PDB file of C-alpha atoms in Angstrom:
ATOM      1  CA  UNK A   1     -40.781  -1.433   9.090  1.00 53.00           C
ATOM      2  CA  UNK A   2     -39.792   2.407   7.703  1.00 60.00           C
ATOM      3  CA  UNK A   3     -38.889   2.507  11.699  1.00 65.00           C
ATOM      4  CA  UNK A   4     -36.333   0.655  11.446  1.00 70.00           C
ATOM      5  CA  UNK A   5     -35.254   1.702   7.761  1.00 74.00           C
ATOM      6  CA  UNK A   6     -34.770   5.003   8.526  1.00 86.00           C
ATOM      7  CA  UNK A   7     -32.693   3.769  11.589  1.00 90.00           C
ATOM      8  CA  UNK A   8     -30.616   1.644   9.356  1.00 91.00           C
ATOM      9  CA  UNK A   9     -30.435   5.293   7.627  1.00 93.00           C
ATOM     10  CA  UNK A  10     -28.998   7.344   9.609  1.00 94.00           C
ATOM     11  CA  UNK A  11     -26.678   4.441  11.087  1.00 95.00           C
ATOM     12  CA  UNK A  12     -25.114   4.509   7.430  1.00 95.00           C
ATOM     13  CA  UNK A  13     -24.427   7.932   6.841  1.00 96.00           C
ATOM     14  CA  UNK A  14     -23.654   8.153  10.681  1.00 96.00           C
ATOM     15  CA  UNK A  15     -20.593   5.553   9.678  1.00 97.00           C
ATOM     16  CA  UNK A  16     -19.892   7.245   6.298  1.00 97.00           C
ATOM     17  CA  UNK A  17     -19.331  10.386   7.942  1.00 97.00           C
ATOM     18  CA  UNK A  18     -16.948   9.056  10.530  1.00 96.00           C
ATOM     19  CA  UNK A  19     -15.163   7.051   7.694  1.00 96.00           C
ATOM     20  CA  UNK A  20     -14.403  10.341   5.445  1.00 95.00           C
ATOM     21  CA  UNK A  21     -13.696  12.215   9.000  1.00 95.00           C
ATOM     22  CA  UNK A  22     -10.458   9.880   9.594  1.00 91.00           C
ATOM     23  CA  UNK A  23      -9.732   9.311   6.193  1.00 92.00           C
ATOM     24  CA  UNK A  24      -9.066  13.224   5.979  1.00 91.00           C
ATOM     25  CA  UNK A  25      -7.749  13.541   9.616  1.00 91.00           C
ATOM     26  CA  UNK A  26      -5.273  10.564   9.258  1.00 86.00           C
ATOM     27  CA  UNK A  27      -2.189  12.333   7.631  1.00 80.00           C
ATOM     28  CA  UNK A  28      -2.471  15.192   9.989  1.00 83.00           C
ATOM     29  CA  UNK A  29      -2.619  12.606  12.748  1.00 84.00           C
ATOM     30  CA  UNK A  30       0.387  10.664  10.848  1.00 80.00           C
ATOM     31  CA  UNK A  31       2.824  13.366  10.411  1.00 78.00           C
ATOM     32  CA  UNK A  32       2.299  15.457  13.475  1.00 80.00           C
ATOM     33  CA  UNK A  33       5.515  15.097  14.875  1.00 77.00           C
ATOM     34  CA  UNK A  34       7.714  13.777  11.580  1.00 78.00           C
ATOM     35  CA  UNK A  35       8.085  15.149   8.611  1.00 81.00           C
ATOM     36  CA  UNK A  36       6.071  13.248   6.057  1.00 78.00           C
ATOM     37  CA  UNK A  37       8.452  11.060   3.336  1.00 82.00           C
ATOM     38  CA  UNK A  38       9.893  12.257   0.199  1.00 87.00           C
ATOM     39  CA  UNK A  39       7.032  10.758  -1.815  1.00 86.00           C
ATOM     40  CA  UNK A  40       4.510  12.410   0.244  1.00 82.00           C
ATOM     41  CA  UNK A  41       6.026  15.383  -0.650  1.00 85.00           C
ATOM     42  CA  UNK A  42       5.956  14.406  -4.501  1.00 89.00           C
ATOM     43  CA  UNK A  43       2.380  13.896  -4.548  1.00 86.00           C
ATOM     44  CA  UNK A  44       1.656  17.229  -2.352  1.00 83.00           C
ATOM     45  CA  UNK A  45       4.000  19.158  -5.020  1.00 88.00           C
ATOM     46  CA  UNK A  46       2.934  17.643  -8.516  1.00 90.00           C
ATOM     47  CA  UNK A  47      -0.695  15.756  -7.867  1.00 89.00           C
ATOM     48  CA  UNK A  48      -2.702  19.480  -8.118  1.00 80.00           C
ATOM     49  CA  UNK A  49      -1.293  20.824 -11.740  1.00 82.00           C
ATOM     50  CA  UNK A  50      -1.428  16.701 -12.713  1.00 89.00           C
ATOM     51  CA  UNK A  51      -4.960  16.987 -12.087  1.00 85.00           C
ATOM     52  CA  UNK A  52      -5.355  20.004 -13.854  1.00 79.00           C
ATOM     53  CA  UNK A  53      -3.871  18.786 -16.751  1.00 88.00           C
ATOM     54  CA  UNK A  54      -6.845  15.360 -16.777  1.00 90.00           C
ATOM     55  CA  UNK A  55      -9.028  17.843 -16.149  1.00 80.00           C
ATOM     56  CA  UNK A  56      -8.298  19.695 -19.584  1.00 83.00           C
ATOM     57  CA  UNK A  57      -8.000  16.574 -21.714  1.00 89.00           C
ATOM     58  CA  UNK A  58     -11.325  14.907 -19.929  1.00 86.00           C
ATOM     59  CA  UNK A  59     -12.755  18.639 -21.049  1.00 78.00           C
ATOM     60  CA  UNK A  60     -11.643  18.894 -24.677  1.00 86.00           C
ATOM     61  CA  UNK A  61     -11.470  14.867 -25.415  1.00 88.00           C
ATOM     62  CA  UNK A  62     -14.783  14.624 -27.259  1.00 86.00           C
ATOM     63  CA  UNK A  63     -15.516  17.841 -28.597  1.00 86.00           C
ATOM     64  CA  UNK A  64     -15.673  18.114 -32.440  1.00 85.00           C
ATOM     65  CA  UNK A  65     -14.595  21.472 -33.559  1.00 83.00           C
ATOM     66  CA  UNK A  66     -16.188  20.939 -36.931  1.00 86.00           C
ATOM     67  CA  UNK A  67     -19.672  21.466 -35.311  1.00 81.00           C
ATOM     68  CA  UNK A  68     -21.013  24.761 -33.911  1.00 81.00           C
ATOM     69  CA  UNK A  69     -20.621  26.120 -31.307  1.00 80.00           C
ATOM     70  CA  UNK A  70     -16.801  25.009 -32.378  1.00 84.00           C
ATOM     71  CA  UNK A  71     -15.714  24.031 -28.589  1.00 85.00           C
ATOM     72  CA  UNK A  72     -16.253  27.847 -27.620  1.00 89.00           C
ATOM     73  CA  UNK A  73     -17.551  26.681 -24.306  1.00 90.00           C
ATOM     74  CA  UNK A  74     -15.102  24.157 -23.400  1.00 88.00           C
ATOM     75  CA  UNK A  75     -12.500  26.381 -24.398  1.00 90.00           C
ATOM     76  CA  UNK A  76     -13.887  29.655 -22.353  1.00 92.00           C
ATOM     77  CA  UNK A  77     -13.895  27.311 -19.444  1.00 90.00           C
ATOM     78  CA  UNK A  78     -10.455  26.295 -19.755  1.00 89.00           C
ATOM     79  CA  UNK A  79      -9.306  30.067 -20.576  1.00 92.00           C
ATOM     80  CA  UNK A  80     -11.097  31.088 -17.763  1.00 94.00           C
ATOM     81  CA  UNK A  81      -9.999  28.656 -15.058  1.00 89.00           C
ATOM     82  CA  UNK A  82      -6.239  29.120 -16.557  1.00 90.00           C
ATOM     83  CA  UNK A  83      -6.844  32.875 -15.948  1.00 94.00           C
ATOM     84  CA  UNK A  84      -8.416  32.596 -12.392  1.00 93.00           C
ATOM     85  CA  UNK A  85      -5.865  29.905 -11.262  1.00 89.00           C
ATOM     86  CA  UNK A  86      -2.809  32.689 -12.444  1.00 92.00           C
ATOM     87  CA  UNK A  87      -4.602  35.269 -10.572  1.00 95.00           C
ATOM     88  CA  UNK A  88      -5.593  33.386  -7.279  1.00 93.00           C
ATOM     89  CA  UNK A  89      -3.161  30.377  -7.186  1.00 88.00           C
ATOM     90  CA  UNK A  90      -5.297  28.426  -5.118  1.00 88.00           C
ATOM     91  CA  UNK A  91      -6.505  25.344  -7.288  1.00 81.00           C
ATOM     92  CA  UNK A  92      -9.245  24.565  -5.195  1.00 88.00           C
ATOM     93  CA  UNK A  93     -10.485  28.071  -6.114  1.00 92.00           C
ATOM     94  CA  UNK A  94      -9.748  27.607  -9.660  1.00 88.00           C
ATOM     95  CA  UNK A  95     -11.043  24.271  -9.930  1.00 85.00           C
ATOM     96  CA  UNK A  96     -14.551  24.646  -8.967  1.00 92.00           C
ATOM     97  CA  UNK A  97     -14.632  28.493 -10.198  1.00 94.00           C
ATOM     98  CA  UNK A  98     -13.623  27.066 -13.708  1.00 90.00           C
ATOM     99  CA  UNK A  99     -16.398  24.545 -13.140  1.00 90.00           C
ATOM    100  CA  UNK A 100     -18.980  26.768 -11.881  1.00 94.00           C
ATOM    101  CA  UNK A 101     -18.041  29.130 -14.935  1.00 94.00           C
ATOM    102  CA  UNK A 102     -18.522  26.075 -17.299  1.00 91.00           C
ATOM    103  CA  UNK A 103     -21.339  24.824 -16.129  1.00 93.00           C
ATOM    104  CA  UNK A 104     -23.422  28.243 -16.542  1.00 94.00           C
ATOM    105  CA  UNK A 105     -22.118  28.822 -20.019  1.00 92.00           C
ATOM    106  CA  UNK A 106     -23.394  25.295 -20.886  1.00 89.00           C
ATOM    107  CA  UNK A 107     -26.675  25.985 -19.156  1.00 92.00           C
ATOM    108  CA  UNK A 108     -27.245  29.783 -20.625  1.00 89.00           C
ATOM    109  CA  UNK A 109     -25.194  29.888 -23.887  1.00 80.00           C
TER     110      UNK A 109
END
């Protein structure tokens, strides 16, 4: 019986990973040879600071600045993935950095 569980298992994430493996390979498979359509290009131009911008307002959309600690640590967290973002300009970097800087003032502060 747990034979055949953990089977069933590794089967699953065997399939998972294969499933995210083409889902990220596909447009470099897609547009090898073409260049990819105007829309495309939207998305790959304005999709990053869009989701920066939901990030923010997901970050500061419940806080009540009446009560201490006042939104300090939502605030630092935007400040300091704004600052890291101007600095690097890579929004993967600033993304999680921002996170990661978040996260620790929420656990230590």
């Amino acid at each position: 019986m747990s034979g055949s569980v953990s089977i069933d298992i590794y089967i699953a994430i065997l399939i998972m990973a294969l499933v995210n493996y083409f889902t990220r390979v596909f447009p470099f498979i897609f547009f090898i040879k073409k260049e990819p359509p105007s829309y495309i290009v939207f998305v790959e131009r304005f999709f990053p600071p869009v989701i920066m911008v939901i990030l923010i307002v997901y970050t500061l959309k419940d806080i009540d600045f009446s009560l201490y600690p006042h939104g300090l640590k939502e605030i630092l967290g935007v400040v300091f993935t704004a600052v890291l973002h101007l600095s690097i300009k890579n929004y993967l970097i600033s993304i999680f950095g921002g996170t990661i800087f978040y996260m620790a003032l929420v656990q230590y502060l």
